[in-house]
Short mmCIF file of C-alpha atoms in Angstrom, two decimals:
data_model
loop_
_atom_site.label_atom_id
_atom_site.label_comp_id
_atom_site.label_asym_id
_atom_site.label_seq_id
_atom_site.Cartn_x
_atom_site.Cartn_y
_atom_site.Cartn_z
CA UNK A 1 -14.78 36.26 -15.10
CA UNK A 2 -12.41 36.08 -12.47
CA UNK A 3 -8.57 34.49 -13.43
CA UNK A 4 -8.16 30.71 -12.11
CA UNK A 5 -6.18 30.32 -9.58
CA UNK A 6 -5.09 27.93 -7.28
CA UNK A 7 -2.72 26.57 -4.64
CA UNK A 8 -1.48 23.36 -4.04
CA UNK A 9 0.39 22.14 -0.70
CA UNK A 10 2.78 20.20 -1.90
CA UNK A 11 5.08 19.25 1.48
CA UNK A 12 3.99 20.04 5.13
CA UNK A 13 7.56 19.37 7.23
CA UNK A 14 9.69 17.82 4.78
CA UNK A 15 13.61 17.40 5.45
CA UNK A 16 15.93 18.61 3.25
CA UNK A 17 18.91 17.55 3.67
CA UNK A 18 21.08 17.69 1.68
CA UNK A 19 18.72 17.64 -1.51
CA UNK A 20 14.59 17.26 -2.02
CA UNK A 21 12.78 16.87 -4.98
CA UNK A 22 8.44 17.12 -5.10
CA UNK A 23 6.23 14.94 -6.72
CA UNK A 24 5.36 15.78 -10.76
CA UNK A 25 2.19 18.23 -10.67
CA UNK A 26 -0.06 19.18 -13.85
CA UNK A 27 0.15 22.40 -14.78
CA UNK A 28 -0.69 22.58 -18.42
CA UNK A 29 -3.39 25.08 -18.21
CA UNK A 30 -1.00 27.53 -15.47
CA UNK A 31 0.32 30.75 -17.15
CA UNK A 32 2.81 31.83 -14.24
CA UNK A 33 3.02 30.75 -10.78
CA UNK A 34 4.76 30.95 -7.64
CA UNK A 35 6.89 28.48 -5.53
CA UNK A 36 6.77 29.81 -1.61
CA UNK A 37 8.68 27.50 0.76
CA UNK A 38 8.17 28.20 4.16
CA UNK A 39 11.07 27.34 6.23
CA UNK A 40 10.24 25.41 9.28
CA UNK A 41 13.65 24.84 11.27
CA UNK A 42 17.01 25.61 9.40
CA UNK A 43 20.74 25.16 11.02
CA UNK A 44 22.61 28.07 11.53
CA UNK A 45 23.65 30.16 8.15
CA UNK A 46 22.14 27.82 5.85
CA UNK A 47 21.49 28.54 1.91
CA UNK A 48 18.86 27.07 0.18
CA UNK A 49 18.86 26.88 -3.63
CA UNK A 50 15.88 26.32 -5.59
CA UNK A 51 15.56 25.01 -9.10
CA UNK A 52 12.12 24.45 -11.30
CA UNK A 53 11.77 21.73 -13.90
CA UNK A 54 9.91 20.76 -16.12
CA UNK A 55 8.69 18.28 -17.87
CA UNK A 56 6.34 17.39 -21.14
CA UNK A 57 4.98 14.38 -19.93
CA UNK A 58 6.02 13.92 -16.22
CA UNK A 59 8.62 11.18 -16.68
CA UNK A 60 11.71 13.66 -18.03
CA UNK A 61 12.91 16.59 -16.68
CA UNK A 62 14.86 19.70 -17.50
CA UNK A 63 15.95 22.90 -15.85
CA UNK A 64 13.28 25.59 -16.07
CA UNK A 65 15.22 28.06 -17.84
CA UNK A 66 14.68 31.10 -15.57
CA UNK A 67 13.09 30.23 -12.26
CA UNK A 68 15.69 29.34 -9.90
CA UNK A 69 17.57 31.10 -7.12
CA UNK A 70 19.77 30.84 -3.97
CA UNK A 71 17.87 32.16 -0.51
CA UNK A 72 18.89 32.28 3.18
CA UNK A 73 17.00 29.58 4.49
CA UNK A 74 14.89 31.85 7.07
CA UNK A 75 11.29 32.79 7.05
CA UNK A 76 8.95 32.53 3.78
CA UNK A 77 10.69 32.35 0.49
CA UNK A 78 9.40 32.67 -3.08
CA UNK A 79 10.47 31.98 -6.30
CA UNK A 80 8.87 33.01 -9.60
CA UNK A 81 7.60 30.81 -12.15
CA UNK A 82 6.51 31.81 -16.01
CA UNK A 83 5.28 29.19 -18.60
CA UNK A 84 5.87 25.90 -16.20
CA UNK A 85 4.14 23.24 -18.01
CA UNK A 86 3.23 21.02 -18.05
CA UNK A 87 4.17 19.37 -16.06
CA UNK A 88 6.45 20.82 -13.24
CA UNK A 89 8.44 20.18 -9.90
CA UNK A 90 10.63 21.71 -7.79
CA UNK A 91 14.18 20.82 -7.01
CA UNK A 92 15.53 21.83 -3.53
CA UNK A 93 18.97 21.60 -2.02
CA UNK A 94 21.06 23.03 0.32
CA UNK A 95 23.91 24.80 0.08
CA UNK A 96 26.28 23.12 2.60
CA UNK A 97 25.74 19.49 2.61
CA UNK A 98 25.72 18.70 5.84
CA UNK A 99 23.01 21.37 6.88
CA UNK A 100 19.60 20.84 7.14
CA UNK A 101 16.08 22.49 6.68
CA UNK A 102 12.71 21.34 7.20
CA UNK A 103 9.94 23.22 5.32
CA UNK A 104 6.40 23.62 4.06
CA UNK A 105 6.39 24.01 0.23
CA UNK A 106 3.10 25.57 -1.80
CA UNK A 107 2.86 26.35 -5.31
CA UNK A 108 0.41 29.01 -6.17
CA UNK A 109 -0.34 28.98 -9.79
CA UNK A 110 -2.35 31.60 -12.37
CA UNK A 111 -4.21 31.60 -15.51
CA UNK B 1 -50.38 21.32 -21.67
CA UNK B 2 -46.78 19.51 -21.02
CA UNK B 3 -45.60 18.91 -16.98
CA UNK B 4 -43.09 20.12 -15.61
CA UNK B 5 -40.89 17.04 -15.58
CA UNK B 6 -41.28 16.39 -19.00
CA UNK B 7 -39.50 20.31 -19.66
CA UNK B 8 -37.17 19.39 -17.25
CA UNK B 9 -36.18 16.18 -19.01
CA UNK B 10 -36.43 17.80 -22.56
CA UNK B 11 -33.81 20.42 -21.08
CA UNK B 12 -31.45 18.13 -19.53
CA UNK B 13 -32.00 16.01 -22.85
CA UNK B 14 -31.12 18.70 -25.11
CA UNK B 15 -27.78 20.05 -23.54
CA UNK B 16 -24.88 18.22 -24.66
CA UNK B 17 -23.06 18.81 -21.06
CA UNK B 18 -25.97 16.96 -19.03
CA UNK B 19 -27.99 14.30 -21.53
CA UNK B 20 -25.07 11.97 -20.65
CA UNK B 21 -26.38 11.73 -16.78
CA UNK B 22 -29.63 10.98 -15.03
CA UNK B 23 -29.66 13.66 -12.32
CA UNK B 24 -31.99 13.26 -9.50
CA UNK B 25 -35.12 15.60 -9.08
CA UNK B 26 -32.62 18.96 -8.31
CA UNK B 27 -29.09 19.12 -9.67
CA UNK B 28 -27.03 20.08 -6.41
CA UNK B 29 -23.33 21.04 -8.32
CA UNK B 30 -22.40 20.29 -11.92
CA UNK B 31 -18.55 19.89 -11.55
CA UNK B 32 -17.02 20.64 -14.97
CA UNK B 33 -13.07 20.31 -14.23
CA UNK B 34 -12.64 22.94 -17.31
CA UNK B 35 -13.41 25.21 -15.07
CA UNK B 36 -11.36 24.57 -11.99
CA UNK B 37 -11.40 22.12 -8.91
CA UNK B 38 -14.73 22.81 -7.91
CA UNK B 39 -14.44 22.39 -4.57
CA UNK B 40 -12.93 18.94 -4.60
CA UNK B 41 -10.10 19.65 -2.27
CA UNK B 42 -7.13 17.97 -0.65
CA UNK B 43 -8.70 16.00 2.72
CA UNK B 44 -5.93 16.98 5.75
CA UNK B 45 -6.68 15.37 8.94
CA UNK B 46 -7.62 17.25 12.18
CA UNK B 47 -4.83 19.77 14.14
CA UNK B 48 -4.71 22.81 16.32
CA UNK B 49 -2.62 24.54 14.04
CA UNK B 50 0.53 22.33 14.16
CA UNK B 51 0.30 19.95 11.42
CA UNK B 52 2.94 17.68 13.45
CA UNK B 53 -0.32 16.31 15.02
CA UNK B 54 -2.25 15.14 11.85
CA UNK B 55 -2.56 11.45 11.76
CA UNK B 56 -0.10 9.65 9.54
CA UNK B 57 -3.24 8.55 7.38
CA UNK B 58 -4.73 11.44 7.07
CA UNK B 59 -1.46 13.38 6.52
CA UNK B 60 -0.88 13.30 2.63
CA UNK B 61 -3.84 13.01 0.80
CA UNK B 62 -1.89 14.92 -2.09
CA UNK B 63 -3.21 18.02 -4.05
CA UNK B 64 -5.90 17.62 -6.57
CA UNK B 65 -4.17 18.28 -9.92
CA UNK B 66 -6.56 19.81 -13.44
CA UNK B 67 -5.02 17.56 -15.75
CA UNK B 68 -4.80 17.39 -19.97
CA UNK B 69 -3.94 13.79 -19.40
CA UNK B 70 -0.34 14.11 -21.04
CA UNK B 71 1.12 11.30 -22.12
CA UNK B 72 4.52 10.60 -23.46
CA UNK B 73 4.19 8.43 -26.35
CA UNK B 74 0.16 10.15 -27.81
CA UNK B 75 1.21 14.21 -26.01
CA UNK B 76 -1.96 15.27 -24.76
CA UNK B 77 -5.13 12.82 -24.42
CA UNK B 78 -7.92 15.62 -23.10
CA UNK B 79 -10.75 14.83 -21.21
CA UNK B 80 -14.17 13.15 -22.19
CA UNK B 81 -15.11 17.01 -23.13
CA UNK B 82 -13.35 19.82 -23.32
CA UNK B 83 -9.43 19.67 -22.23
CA UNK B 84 -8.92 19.51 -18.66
CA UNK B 85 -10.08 16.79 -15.87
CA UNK B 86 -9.82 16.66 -12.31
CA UNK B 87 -6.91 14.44 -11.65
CA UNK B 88 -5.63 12.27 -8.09
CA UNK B 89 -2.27 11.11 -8.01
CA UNK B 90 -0.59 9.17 -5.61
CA UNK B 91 3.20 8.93 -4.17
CA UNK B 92 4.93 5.92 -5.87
CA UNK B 93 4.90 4.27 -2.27
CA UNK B 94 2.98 0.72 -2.15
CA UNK B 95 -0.15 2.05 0.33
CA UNK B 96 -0.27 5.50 -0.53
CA UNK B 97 -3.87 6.94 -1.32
CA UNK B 98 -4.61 10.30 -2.70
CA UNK B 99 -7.86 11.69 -1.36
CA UNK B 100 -10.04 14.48 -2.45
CA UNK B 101 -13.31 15.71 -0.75
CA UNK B 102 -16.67 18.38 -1.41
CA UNK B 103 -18.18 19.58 1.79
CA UNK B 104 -21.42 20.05 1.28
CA UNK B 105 -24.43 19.74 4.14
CA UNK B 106 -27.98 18.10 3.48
CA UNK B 107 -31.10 20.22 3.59
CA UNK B 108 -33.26 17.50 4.85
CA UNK B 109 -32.80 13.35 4.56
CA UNK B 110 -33.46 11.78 1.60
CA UNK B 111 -31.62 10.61 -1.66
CA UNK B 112 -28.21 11.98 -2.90
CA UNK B 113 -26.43 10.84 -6.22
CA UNK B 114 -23.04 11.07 -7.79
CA UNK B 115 -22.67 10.89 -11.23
CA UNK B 116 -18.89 11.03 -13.44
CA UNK B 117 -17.18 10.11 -15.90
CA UNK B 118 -13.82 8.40 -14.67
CA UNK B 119 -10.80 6.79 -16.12
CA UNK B 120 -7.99 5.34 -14.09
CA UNK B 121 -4.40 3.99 -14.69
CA UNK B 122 -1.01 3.49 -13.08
CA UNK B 123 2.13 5.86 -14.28
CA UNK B 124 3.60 4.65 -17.65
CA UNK B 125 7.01 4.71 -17.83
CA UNK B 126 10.02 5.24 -21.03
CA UNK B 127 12.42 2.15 -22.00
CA UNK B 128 11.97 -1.86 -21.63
CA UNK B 129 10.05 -3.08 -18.79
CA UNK B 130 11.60 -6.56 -18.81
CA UNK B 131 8.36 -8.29 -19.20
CA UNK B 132 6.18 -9.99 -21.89
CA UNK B 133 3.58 -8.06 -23.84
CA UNK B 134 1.23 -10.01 -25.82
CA UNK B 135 -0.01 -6.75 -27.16
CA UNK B 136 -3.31 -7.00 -25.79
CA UNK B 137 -2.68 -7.50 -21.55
CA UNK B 138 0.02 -5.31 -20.23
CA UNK B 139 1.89 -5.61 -17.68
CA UNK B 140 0.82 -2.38 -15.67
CA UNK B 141 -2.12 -3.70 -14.89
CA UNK B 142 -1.03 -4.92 -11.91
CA UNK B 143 -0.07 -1.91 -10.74
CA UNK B 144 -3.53 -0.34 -10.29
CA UNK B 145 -4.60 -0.86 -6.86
CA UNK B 146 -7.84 0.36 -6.17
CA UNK B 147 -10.15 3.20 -5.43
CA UNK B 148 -13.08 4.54 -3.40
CA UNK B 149 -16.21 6.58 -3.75
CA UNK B 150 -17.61 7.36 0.08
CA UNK B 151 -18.93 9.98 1.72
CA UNK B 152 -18.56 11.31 5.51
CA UNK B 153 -22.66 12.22 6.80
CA UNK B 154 -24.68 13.05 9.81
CA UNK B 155 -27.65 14.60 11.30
CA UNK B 156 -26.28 15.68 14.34
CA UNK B 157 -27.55 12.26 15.92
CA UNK B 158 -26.47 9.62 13.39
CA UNK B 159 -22.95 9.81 11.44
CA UNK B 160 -21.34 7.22 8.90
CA UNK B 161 -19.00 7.15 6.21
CA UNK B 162 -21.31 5.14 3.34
CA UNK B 163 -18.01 3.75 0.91
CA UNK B 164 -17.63 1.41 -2.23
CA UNK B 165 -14.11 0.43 -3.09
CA UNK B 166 -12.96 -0.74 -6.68
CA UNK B 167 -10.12 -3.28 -5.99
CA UNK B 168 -7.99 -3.88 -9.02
CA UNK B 169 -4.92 -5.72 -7.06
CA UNK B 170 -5.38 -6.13 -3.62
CA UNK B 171 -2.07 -5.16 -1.02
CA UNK B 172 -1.00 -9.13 -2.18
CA UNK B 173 -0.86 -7.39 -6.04
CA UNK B 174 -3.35 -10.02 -6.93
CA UNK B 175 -5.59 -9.35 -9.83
CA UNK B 176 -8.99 -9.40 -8.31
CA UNK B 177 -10.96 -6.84 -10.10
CA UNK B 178 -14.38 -6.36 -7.77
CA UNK B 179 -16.45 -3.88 -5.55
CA UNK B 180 -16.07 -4.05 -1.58
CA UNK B 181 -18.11 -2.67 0.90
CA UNK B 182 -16.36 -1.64 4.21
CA UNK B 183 -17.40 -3.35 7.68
CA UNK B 184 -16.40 -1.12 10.13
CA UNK B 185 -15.59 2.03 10.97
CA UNK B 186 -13.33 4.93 10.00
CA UNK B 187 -11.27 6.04 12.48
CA UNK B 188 -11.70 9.54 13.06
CA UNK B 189 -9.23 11.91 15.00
CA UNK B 190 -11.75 11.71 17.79
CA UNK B 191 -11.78 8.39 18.50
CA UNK B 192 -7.44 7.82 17.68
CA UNK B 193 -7.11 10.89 20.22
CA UNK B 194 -9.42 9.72 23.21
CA UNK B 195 -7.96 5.97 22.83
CA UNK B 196 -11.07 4.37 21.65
CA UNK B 197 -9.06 2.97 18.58
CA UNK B 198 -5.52 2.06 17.17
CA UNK B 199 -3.38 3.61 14.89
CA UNK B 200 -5.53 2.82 11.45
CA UNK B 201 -3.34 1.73 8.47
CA UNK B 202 -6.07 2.08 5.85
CA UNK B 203 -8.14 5.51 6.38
CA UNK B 204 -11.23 4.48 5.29
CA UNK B 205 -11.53 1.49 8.55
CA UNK B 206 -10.33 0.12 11.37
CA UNK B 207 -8.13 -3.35 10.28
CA UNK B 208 -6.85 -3.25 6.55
CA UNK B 209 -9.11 -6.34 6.14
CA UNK B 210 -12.38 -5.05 7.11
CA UNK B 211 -14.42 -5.38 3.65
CA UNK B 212 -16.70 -7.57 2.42
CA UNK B 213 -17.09 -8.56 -1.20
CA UNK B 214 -20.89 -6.81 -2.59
CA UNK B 215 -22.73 -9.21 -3.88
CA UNK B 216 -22.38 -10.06 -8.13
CA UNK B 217 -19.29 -7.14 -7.87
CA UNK B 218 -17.04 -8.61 -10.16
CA UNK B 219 -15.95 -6.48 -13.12
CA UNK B 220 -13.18 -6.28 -15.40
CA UNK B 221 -13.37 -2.40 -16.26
CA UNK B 222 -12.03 -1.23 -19.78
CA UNK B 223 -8.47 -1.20 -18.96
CA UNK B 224 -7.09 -1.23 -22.67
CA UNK B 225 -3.67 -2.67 -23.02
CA UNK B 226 -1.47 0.65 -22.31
CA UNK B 227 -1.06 2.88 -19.40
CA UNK B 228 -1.58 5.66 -21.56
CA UNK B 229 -4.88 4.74 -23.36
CA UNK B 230 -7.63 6.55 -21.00
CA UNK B 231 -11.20 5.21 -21.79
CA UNK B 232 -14.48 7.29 -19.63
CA UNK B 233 -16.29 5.14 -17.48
CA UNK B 234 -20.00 6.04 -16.44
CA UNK B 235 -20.39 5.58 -12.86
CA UNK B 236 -23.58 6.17 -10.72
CA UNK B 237 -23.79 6.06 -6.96
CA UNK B 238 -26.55 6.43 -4.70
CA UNK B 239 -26.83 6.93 -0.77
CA UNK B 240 -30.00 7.77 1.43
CA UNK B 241 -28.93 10.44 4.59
CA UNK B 242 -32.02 9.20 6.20
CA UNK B 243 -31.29 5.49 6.54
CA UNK B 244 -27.47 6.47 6.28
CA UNK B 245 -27.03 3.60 3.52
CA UNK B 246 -25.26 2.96 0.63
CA UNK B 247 -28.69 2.32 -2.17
CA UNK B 248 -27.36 1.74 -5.89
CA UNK B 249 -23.86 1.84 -7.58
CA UNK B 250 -23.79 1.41 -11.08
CA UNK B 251 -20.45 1.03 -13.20
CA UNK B 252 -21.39 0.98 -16.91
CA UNK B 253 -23.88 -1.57 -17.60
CA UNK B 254 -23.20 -3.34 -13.82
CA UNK B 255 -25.88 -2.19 -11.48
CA UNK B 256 -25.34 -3.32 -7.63
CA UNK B 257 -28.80 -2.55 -5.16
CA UNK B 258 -26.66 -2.30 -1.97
CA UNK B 259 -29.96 -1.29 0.48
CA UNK B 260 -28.96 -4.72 2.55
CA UNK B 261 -25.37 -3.91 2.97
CA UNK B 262 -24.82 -2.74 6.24
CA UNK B 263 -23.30 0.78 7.06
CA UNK B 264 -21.00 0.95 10.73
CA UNK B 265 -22.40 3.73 12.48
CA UNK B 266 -20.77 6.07 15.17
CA UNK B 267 -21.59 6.04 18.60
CA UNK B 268 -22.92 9.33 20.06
CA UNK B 269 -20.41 11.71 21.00
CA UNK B 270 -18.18 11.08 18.38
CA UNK B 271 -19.95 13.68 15.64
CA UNK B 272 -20.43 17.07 17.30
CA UNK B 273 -20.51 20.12 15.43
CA UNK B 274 -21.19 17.69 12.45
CA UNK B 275 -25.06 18.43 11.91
CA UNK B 276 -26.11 17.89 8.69
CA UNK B 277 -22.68 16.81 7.59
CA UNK B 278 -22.45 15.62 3.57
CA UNK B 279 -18.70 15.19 2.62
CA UNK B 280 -18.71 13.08 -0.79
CA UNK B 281 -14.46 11.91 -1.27
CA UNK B 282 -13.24 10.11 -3.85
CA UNK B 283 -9.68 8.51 -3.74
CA UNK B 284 -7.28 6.44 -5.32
CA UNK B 285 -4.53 3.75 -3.85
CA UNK B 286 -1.41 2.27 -4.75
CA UNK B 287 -0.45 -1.64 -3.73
CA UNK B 288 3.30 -1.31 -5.55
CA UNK B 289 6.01 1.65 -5.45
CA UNK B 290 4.11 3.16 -8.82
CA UNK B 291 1.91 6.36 -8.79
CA UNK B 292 -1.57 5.57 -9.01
CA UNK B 293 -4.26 7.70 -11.17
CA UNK B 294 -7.78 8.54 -11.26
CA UNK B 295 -9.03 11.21 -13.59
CA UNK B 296 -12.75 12.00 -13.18
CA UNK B 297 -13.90 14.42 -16.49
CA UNK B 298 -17.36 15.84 -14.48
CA UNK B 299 -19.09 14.88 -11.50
CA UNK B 300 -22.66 15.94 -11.16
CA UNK B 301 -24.06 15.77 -7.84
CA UNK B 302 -27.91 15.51 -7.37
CA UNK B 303 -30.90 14.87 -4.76
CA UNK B 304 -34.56 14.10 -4.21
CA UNK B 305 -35.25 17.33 -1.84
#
């Protein structure tokens, strides 16, 4: 048999400025996954830094202790996620506060 | 020498996974949320490939979620078998629903049935809420809005959306605990876009307050005193695509005939390219700014072809 997989949408156009954080997704049965934000509009020279957390019952959260990263805000970015569970989210803020983005955000996730 | 039916019951008797439902003649899809979504995906409303032009209600429907049902005080609850259910979550925004859909098509008119096991609650939450518990009626029962079992079917003449609604609180937050029937239409992208109808607030009709009560639908489901105390309910629904009416809904040991309860129809025009059409959604609704569940364990979908 084929590994599960599957993607979730979680934001179509969302604004992020200066800071966004998604809704609490169940991942308890995901092995690794995948954040891609696609960036929509940005302002000029804008960073975009990305944080996972995580979360053991969807009310608390932590810092994922590996999947984060800083990105020009341009274009389709991705950030890696091992062991996410189980429950996880995704932080997102920009560098310079008064910049904006506005972005489509999937997870992708694998067994 | 023993008929067919009667080896047909014996098997469906006999395997732990299906003696808990009473499929129809043929078993259309056995949805076991062990194995993945099944097809139950996210509903997004019609666009031409900019998603700036989805309706606001049809907009953010949310991701279906496979779900251990994790709690923080018990860890993890599991499903009615095995470990993972198919889960619906809304936004913690009073009015948001969370919407997932199958897309199926009908081979020819004639009975359809959905069968599953479903449990619902509002989020729970860590610390004093401020308000009395008598240890038996908690508070967070009044957050549970309400939810909806429909479908979306046509036969390239006809199309309606056959729906029963479990209100829990209505938008007021009152406890009111019954089935509804809606009275009018859905408005589709189609009729928003040519101007035949206003901006809908509630997806599943025109006006918010277009439901009637079904007749003898009260029922207090098994809510049990915590947010994060899950109990299965059995639910069977039945709908005909060749009278394009709601027939039987049973919740438990409640059983509501619903032949008599009118179903709003379309006019021509408004379902082309739709022929043969059998969407079956399920969804889930918040009243106050707290997420709203439903967890369904296994859905079995079956006909009379």
């Amino acid at each position: 048999m084929l590994n599960r997989t599957h993607t979730a949408v979680f934001e179509r156009g969302v604004e992020i400025a200066p800071e966004f954080v998604t809704e609490p997704y169940e991942v308890a049965w995901v092995d690794r996954g995948r954040w891609f934000v696609h960036v929509l509009e940005a302002d000029p020279d804008t960073w975009l830094n990305l944080q996972t957390e995580m979360s053991p019952e969807g009310l608390t959260w932590c810092n994922h202790e590996t999947s984060e990263g800083s990105f020009k805000a341009e274009g389709l970015i991705s950030l890696k996620v091992e062991d996410p569970g189980p429950y996880t989210r995704l932080r997102l803020a920009v560098g310079d506060r008064t910049k904006r983005i506005k972005a489509r955000i999937y997870l992708t996730m694998r067994q | 020498m023993l008929e067919a039916t009667t080896i047909r019951n014996g098997i469906i008797e006999a395997n732990p996974a299906l003696s808990r439902f009473s499929p129809l003649p043929r078993i259309l899809c056995y949805d076991d949320f062990d194995y993945g979504i099944n097809g139950w995906c996210e509903l997004l409303g019609n666009h031409d490939g900019d998603l700036e032009k989805v309706r606001p209600v049809q907009a953010d429907f949310r991701p279906p979620q496979i779900s251990n049902c994790t709690f923080f005080d018990i860890g993890t609850h599991g499903a009615m078998n095995g470990n993972y259910a198919l889960k619906l979550q809304t936004r913690p925004e009073p009015g948001h629903m969370a919407l997932a859909l199958k897309r199926l098509t009908s081979v020819k008119p004639g009975l359809v049935q959905l069968e599953t096991y479903f449990a619902v609650k509002s989020e729970a939450w860590i610390g004093k809420r401020g308000e009395e518990i008598d240890g038996n009626i908690d508070p967070s029962l009044g957050d549970f809005g309400d939810f909806c079992i429909s479908n979306d079917i046509s036969n390239g003449d006809r199309r309606a959306h056959c729906c029963v609604r479990y209100v829990n609180c209505n938008a007021k937050g009152e406890l009111v605990q019954k089935w509804q029937a809606k009275t009018s239409l859905q408005v589709t992208s189609k009729l928003e876009w040519s101007g035949s109808a206003s901006r809908a607030t509630d997806y599943h009709v025109r006006d918010p307050d277009d439901w009637q009560d079904i007749p003898d639908g009260q029922q207090a489901l098994c809510y049990n005193e915590l947010p994060t105390k899950i109990n299965w309910h059995y639910l069977r629904w039945q709908f005909d695509t060749g009278t394009f009416r709601n027939v039987l809904l049973q919740v438990n040991n409640k059983v509501m005939h619903l032949e008599d309860v009118v179903v709003p129809e379309y006019e021509r025009g408004f379902h082309q390219g739709l022929t043969n059409l059998m969407n079956l959604s399920v969804d889930v609704r918040t009243h106050s700014p707290v997420r709203n569940f439903i967890w369904f364990d296994s859905i079995l979908t079956s006909v009379d072809w």
